[in-house]
Short mmCIF file of C-alpha atoms in Angstrom, two decimals:
data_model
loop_
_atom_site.label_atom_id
_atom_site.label_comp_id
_atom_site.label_asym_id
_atom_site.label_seq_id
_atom_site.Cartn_x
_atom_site.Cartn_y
_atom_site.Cartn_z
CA UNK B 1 1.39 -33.10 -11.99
CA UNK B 2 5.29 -32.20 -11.30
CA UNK B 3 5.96 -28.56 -10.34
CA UNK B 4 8.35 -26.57 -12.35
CA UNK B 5 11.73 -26.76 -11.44
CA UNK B 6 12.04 -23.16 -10.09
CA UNK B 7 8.73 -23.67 -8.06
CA UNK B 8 9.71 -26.68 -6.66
CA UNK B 9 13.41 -25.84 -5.83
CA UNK B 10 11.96 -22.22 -3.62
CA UNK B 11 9.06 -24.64 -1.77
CA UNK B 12 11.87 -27.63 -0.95
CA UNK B 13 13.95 -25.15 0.25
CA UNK B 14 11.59 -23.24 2.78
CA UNK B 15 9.83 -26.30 4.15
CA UNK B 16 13.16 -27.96 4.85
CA UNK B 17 14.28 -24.73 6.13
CA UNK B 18 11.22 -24.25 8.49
CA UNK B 19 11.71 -28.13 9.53
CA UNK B 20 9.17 -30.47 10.64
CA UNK B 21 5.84 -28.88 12.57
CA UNK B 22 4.78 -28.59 16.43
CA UNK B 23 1.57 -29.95 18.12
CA UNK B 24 0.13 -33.07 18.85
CA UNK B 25 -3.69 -33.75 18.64
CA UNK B 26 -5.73 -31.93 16.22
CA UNK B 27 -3.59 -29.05 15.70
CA UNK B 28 -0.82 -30.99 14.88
CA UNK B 29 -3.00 -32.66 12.31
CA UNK B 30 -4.11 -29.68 11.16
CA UNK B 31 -0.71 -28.21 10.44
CA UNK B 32 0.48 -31.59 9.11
CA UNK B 33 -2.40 -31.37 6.66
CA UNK B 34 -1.27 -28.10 5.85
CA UNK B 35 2.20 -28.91 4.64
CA UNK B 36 1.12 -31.56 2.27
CA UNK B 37 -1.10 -28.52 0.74
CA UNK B 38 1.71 -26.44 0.34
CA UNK B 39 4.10 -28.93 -1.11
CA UNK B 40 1.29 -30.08 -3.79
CA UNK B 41 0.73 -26.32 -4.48
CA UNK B 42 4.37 -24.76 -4.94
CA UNK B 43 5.16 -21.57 -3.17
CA UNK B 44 4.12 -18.93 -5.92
CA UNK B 45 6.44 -17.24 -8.23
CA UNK B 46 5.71 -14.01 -10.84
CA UNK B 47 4.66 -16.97 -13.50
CA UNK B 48 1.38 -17.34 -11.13
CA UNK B 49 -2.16 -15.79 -12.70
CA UNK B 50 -2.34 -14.21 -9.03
CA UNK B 51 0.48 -12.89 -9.11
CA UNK B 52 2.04 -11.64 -12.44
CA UNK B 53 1.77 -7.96 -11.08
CA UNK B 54 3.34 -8.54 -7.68
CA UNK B 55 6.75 -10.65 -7.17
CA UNK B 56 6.31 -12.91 -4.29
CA UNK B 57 9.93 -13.49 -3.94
CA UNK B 58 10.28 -11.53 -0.61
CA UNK B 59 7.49 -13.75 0.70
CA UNK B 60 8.79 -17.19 -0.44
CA UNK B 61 12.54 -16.43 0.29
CA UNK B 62 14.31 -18.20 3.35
CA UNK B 63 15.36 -15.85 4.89
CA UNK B 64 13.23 -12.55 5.49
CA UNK B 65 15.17 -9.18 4.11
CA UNK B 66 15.89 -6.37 6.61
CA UNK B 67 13.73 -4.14 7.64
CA UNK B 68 14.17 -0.59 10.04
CA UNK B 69 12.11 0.13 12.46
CA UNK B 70 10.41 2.77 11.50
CA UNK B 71 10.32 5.77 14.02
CA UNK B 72 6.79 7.29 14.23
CA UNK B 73 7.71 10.17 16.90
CA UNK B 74 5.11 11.75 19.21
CA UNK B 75 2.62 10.31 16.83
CA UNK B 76 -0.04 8.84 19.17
CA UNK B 77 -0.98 4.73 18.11
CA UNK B 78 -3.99 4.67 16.29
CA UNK B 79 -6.74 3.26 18.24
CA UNK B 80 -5.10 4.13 21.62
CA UNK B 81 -7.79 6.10 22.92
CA UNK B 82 -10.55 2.94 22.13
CA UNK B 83 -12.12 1.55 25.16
CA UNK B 84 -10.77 -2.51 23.34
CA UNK B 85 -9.38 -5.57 24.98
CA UNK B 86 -5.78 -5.29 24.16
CA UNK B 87 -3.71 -8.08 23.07
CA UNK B 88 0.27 -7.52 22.14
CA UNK B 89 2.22 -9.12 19.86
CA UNK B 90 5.80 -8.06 19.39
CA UNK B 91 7.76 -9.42 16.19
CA UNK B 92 5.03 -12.24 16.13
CA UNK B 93 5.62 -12.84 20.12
CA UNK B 94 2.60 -12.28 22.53
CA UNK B 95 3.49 -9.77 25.32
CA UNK B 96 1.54 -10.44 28.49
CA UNK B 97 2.85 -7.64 30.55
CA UNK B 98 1.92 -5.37 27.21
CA UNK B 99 -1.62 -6.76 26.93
CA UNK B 100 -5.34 -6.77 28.72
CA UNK B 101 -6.27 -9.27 31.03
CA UNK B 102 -8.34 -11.47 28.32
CA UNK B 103 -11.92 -11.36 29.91
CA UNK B 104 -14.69 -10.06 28.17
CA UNK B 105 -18.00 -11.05 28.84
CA UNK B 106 -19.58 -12.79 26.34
CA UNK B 107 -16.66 -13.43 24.51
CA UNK B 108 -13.53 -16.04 25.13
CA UNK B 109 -9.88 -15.53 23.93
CA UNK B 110 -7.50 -17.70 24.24
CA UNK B 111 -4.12 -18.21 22.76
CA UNK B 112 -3.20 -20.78 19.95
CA UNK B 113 -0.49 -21.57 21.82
CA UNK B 114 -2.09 -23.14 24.87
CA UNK B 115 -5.21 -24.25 23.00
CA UNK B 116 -3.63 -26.35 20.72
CA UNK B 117 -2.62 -28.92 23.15
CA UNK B 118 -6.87 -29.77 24.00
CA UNK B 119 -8.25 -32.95 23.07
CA UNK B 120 -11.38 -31.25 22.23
CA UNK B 121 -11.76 -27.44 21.72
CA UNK B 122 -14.19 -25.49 19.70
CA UNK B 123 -11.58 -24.13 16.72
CA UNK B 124 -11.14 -27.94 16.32
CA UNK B 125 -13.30 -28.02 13.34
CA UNK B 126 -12.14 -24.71 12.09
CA UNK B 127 -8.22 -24.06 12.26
CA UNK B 128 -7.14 -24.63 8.79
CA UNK B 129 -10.68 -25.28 7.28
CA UNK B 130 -11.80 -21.98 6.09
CA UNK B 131 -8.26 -21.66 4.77
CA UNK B 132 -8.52 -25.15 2.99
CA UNK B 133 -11.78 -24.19 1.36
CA UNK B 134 -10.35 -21.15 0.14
CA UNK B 135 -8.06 -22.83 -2.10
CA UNK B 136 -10.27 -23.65 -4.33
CA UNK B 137 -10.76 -22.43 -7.15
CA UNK B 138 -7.30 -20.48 -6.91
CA UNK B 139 -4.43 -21.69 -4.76
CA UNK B 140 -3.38 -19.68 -2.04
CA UNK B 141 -0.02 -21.35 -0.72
CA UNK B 142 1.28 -18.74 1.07
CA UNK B 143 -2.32 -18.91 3.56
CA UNK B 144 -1.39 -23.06 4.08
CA UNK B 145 2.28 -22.21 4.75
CA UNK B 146 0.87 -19.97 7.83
CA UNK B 147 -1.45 -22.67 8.62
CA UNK B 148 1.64 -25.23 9.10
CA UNK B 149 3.85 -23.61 11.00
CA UNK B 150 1.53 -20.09 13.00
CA UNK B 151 3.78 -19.38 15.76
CA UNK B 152 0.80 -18.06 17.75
CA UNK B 153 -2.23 -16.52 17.37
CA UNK B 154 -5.80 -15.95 18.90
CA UNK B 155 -8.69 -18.34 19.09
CA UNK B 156 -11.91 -15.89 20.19
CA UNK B 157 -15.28 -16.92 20.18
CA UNK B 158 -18.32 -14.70 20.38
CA UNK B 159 -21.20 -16.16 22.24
CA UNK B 160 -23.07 -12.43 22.74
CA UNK B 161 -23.37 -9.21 21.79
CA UNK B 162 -19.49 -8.14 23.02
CA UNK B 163 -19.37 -4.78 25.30
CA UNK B 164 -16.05 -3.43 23.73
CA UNK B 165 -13.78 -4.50 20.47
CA UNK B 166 -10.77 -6.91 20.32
CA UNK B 167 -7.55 -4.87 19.66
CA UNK B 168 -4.51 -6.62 18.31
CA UNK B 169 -1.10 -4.71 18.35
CA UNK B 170 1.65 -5.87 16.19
CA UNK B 171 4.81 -4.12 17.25
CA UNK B 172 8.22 -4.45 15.27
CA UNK B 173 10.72 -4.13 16.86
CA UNK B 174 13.53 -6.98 15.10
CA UNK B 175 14.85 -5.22 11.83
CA UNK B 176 15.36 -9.50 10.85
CA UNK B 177 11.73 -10.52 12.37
CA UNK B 178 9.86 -13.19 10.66
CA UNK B 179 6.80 -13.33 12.15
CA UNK B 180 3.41 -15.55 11.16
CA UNK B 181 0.58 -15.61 13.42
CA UNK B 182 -3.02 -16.96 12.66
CA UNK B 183 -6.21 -16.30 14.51
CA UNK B 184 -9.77 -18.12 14.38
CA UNK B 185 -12.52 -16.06 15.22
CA UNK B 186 -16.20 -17.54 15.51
CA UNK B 187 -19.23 -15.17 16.32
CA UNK B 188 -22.55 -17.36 17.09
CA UNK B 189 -25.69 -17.15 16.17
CA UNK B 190 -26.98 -13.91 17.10
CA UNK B 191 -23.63 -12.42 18.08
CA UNK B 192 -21.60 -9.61 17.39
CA UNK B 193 -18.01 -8.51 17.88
CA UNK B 194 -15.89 -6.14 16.64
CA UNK B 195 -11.51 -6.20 16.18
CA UNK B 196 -9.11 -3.97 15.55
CA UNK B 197 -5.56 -4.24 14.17
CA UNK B 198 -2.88 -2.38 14.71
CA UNK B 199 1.06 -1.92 13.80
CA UNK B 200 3.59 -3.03 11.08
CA UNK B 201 4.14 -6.38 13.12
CA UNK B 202 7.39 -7.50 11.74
CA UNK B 203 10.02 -7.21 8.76
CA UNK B 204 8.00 -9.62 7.19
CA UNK B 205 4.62 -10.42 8.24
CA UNK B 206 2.24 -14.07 7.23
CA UNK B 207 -1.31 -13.40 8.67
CA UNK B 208 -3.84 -15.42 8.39
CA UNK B 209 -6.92 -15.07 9.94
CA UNK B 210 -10.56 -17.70 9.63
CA UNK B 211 -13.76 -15.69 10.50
CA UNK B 212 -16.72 -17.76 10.82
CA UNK B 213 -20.03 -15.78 11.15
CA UNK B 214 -22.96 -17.79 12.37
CA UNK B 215 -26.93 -16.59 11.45
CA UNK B 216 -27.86 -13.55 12.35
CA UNK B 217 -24.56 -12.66 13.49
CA UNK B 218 -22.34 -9.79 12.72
CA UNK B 219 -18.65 -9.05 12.56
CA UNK B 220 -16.72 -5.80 12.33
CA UNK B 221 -13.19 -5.50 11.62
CA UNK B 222 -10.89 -2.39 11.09
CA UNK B 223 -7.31 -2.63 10.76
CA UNK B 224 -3.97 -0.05 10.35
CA UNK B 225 -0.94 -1.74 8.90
CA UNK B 226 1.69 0.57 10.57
CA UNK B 227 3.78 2.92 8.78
CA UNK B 228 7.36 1.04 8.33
CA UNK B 229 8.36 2.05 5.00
CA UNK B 230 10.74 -1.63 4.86
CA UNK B 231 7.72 -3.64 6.08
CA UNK B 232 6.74 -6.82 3.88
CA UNK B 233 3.44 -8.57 4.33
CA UNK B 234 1.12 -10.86 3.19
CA UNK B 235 -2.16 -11.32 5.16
CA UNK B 236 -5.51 -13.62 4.56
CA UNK B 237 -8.91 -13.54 5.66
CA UNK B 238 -11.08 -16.58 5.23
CA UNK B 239 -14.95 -15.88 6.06
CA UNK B 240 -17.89 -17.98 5.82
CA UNK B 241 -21.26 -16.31 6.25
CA UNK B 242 -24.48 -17.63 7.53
CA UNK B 243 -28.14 -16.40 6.86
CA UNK B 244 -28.82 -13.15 7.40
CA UNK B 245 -25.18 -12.37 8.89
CA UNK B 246 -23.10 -9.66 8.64
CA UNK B 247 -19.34 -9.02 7.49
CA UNK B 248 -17.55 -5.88 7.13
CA UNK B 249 -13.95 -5.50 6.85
CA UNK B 250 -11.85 -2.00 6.23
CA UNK B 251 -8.29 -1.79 6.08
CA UNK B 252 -5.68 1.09 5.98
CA UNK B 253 -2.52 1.39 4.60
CA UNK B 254 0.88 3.61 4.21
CA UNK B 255 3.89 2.98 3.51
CA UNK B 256 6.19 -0.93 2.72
CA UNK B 257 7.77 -2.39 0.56
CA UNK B 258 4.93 -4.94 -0.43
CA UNK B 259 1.81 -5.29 1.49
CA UNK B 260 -0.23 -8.33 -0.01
CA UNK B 261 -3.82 -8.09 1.37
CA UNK B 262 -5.97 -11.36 0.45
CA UNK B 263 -9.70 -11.81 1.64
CA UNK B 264 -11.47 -15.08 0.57
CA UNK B 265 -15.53 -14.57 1.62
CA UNK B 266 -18.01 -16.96 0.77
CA UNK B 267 -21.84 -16.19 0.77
CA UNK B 268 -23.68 -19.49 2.02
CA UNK B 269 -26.38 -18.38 3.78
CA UNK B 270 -29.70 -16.64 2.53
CA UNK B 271 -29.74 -12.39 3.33
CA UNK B 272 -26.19 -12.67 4.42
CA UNK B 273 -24.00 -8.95 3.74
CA UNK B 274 -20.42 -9.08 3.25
CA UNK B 275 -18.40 -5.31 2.47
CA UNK B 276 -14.57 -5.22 2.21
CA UNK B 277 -13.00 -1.84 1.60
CA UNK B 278 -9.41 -0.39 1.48
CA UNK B 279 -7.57 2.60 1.30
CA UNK B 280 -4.02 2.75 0.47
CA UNK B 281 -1.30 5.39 0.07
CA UNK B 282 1.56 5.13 -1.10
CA UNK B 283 4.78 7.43 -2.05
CA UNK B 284 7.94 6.21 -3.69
CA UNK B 285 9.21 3.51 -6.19
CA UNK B 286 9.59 1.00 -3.61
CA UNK B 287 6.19 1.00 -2.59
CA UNK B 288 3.58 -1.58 -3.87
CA UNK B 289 0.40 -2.94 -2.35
CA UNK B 290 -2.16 -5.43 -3.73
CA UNK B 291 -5.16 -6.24 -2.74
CA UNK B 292 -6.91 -9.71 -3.84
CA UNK B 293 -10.02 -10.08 -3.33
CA UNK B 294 -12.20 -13.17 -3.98
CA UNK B 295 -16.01 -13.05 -3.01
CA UNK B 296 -18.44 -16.54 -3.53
CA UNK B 297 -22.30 -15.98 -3.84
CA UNK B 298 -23.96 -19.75 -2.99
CA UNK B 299 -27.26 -18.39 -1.31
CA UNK B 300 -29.62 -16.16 -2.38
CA UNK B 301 -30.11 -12.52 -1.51
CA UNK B 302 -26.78 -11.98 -0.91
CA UNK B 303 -25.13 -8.68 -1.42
CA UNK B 304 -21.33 -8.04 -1.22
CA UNK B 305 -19.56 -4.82 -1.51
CA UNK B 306 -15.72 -3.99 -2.99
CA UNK B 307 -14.49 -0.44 -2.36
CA UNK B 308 -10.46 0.11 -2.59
CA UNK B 309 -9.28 3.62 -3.23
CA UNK B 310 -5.37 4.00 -3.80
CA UNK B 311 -3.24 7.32 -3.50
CA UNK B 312 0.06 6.61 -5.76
CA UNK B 313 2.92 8.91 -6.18
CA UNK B 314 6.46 9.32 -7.06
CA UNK B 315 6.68 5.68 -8.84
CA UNK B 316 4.33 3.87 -6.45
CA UNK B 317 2.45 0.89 -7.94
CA UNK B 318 -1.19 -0.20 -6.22
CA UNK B 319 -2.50 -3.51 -7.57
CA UNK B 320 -6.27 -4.67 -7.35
CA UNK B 321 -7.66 -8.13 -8.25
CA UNK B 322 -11.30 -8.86 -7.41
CA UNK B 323 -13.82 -11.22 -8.48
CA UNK B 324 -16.93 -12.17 -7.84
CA UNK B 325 -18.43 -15.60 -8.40
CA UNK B 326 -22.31 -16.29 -8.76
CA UNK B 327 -23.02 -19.92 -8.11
CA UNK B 328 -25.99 -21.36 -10.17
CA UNK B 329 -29.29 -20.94 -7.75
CA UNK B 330 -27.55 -17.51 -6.21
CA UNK B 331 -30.68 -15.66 -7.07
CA UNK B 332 -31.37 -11.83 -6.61
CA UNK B 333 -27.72 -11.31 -5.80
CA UNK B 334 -26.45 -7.53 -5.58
CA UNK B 335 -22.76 -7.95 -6.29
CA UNK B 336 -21.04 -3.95 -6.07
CA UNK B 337 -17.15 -3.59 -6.79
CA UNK B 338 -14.93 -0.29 -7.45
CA UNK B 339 -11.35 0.00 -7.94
CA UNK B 340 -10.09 3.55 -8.09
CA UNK B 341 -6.68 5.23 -8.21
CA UNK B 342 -5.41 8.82 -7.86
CA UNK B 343 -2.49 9.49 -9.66
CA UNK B 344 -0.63 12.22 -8.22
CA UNK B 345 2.18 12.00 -10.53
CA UNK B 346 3.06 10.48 -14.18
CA UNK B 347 5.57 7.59 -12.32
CA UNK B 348 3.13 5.75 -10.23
CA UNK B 349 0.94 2.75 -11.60
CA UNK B 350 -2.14 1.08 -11.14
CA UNK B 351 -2.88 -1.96 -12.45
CA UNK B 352 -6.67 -3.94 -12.24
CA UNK B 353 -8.05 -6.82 -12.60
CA UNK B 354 -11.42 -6.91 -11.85
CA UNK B 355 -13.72 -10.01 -12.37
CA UNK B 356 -16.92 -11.20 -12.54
CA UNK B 357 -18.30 -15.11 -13.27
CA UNK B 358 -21.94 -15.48 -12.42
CA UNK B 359 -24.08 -18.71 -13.05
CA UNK B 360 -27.87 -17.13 -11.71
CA UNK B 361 -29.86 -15.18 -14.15
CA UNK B 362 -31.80 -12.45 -11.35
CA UNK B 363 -28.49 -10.56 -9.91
CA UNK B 364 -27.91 -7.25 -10.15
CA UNK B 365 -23.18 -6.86 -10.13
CA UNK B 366 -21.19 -4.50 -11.58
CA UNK B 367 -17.46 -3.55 -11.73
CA UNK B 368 -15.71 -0.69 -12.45
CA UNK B 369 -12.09 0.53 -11.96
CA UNK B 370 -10.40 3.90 -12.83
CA UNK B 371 -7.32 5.82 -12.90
CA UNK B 372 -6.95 9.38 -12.55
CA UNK B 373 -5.04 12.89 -11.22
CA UNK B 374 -6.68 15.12 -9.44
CA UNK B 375 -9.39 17.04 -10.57
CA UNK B 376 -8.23 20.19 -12.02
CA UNK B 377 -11.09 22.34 -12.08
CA UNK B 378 -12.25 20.99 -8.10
CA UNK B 379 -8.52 22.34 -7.70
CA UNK B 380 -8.82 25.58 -9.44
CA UNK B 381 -12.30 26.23 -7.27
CA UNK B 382 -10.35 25.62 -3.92
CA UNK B 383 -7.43 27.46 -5.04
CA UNK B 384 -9.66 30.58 -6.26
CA UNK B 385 -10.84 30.50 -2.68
CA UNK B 386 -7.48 31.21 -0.89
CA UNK B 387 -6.30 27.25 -0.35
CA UNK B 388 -2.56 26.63 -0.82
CA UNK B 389 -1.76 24.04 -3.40
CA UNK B 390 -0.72 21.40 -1.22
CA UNK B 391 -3.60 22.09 1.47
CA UNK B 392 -6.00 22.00 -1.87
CA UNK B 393 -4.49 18.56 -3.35
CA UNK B 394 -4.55 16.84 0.20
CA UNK B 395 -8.35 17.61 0.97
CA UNK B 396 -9.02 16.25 -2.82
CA UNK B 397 -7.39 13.22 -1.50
CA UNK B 398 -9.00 12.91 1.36
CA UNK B 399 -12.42 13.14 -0.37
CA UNK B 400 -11.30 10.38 -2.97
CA UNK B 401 -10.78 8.11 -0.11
CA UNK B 402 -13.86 9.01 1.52
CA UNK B 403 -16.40 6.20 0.42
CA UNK B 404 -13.70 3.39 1.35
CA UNK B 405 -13.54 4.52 4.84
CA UNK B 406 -17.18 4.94 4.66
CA UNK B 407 -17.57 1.40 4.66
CA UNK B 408 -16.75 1.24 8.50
CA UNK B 409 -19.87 0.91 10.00
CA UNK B 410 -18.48 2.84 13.26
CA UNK B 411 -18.35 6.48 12.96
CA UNK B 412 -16.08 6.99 15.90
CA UNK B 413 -13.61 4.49 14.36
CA UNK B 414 -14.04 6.40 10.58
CA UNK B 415 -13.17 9.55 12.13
CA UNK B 416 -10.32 8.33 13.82
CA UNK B 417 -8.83 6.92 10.13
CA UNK B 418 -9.94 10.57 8.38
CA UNK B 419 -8.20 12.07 11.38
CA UNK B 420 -5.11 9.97 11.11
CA UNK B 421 -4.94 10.42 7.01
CA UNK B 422 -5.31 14.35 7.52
CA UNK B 423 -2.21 14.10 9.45
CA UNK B 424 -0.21 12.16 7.94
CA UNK B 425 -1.18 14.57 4.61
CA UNK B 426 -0.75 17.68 6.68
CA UNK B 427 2.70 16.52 7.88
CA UNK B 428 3.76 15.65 4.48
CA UNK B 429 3.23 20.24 3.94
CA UNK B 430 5.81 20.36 6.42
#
């Protein structure tokens, strides 16, 4: 069927723009693959079911729209003081003489880049696949765009239980940076490895990154977007999960003009646990951030977790879309979503979608999503007890955000996000 005009006139124009795509070999059929994807799907627009609460014009347009760097003062990275394999990327560029020697035992990294030109290499069968399988049953053309034309990015494969974490950096540094980097990440059977993310990355950021976590296998992954208040970004993570395997994924957030969070999980083996959580606060009318969220169950015993927590103010808008699909023999499934707001004025917005479609008739799911100010009398009792207004509102917030970040599995790593909110909070007091 023909695209509409409008949809087909914004994808001509930004494949023609980006030109034909690099690699030979399997990558190059991979990205080749890709294009056709995107020019069957259309770049979205607002008209899109996915995306009637957040324009994607910013994402789709030719030509990125400045952004400032954003100045963070004596305000240590996050993550800095992690004993992590660090890996730099600046405006979408890997930095060498910025990053770790890549050794880890029991793990190899390599870079897209130089991996691509193999005849045979493990993330053969998986660059682009996860993200191809994800299309279906809702298109995702921005995640195939990034497939076709990933300027870089990390292949890592876990073969063991790995010592330290993975730490990607994404510095900005270009105000006109247009950056899209994808990463393939495979943990074996029995294996366990942990990343971290780090850093605004770009003035506009495509992300894509394919998790595949064998049996008995476990993946962590705990990410800060940065702080640029002109940042745009869209970012995908495709997992597949074997029996008895573990996924958890938490993700932090302050400040941009549209941050577009997607994560794609499907379920396929028997006892397998996959949590995704997010906190997100934002402050101003040009502030929105979405997070999509789109979790299969095709094995049984399954449970999967949803736990976003948004702090909106002075016109901010936080969007949430999650489903959760049962597939027909997906017995004793425990499917668990929340989507929760706090209001902390009358201008800012929150706006839900959550979903459930299950085909199995022994699950235990539930959604819920709610909107709210703070809680007045929990006010009044801190307030009758000597705590300043503002100091009273901000450790409010920070309980409200509390059982997101209590989906990171590392307590070291959870304090370090409380820390990092109570600062931000306490700077905001002046």
């Amino acid at each position: 069927m023909a695209l509409p005009k409008v949809k087909q006139d914004a994808t001509d124009a930004r494949l023609a723009a980006l030109g034909p795509v690099d690699g030979d070999g399997w990558l190059g059929a991979a990205r080749t693959a890709a294009v056709a994807r995107v020019a069957d799907m259309g770049l979205p627009t607002r008209r899109d079911e996915y995306w009637k609460y957040t324009n994607p014009a910013d994402l789709v347009a030719v030509d990125p729209a400045s952004a400032a760097v954003f100045d963070a003062g004596d305000e240590t990275p996050i993550f800095d003081d992690v004993d992590a394999v660090k890996v730099v990327f600046v405006d979408g560029v890997f930095d060498a003489d910025a990053s770790d020697d890549l050794t880890l035992a029991g793990v190899e990294i390599e870079r897209l880049a130089g991996a691509g030109a193999a005849d045979i290499h493990w993330a053969k069968d998986l660059y682009g696949a996860l993200e191809t399988r994800g299309q279906t049953p809702v298109a995702r053309p921005l995640a195939a765009l990034n497939t076709a034309y990933a300027t870089d990015g990390l292949l890592i494969r876990a073969t063991a239980k790995a010592e330290k974490p993975v730490r990607l950096v994404y510095l900005h540094q270009d105000t006109a940076s247009d950056a899209t980097l994808h990463h393939v990440i495979k943990v074996e059977e029995g294996a366990e490895l942990t990343v971290l993310e780090n850093g605004p990355a770009a003035a506009r950021f495509n992300k894509v990154m394919e998790v595949e976590v064998a049996d008995r296998a476990a993946f962590h992954h705990v990410r800060a977007q940065g702080r640029d208040h002109e940042r745009r970004a869209v970012t995908h993570i495709f997992t597949r999960l074997g029996t008895e395997s573990l996924f958890k994924s938490f993700t932090l957030t302050a400040n941009g003009v549209l941050t577009r969070n997607e994560v794609v999980i499907e379920l396929t083996g028997d006892d397998a646990s996959a949590h995704v959580a997010g906190a997100a606060m934002g402050d101003g009318a040009n502030f929105l951030h979405d997070d999509t969220v789109f979790i299969t169950h095709d094995a049984e015993r399954c449970e999967s977790r949803q736990v976003f927590k948004k702090v909106l103010r002075n016109g901010a808008t936080g969007v949430f879309q999650g489903k959760i699909l049962v597939k027909e023999g997906a017995q004793k499934t425990d499917g668990y979503q929340i989507s929760q707001s706090l209001l902390l004025d009358d201008d800012a917005q929150f706006l839900a979608k959550p979903e459930l479609e299950i085909y199995a008739d022994d699950v235990a799911c539930s959604h819920g999503s709610t909107s709210g100010a703070i809680d007045e009398t929990a006010l009044f009792y801190l307030r009758s007890r000597g705590v300043p207004q503002k100091q009273a509102e901000n450790l409010l917030t920070l309980a409200f955000l509390a059982e997101a970040i209590e989906e990171i599995a590392d307590e070291a790593l959870g304090e370090q996000i409380r820390d990092r909110l109570a600062a931000w909070m306490d700077r905001r007091l002046g």
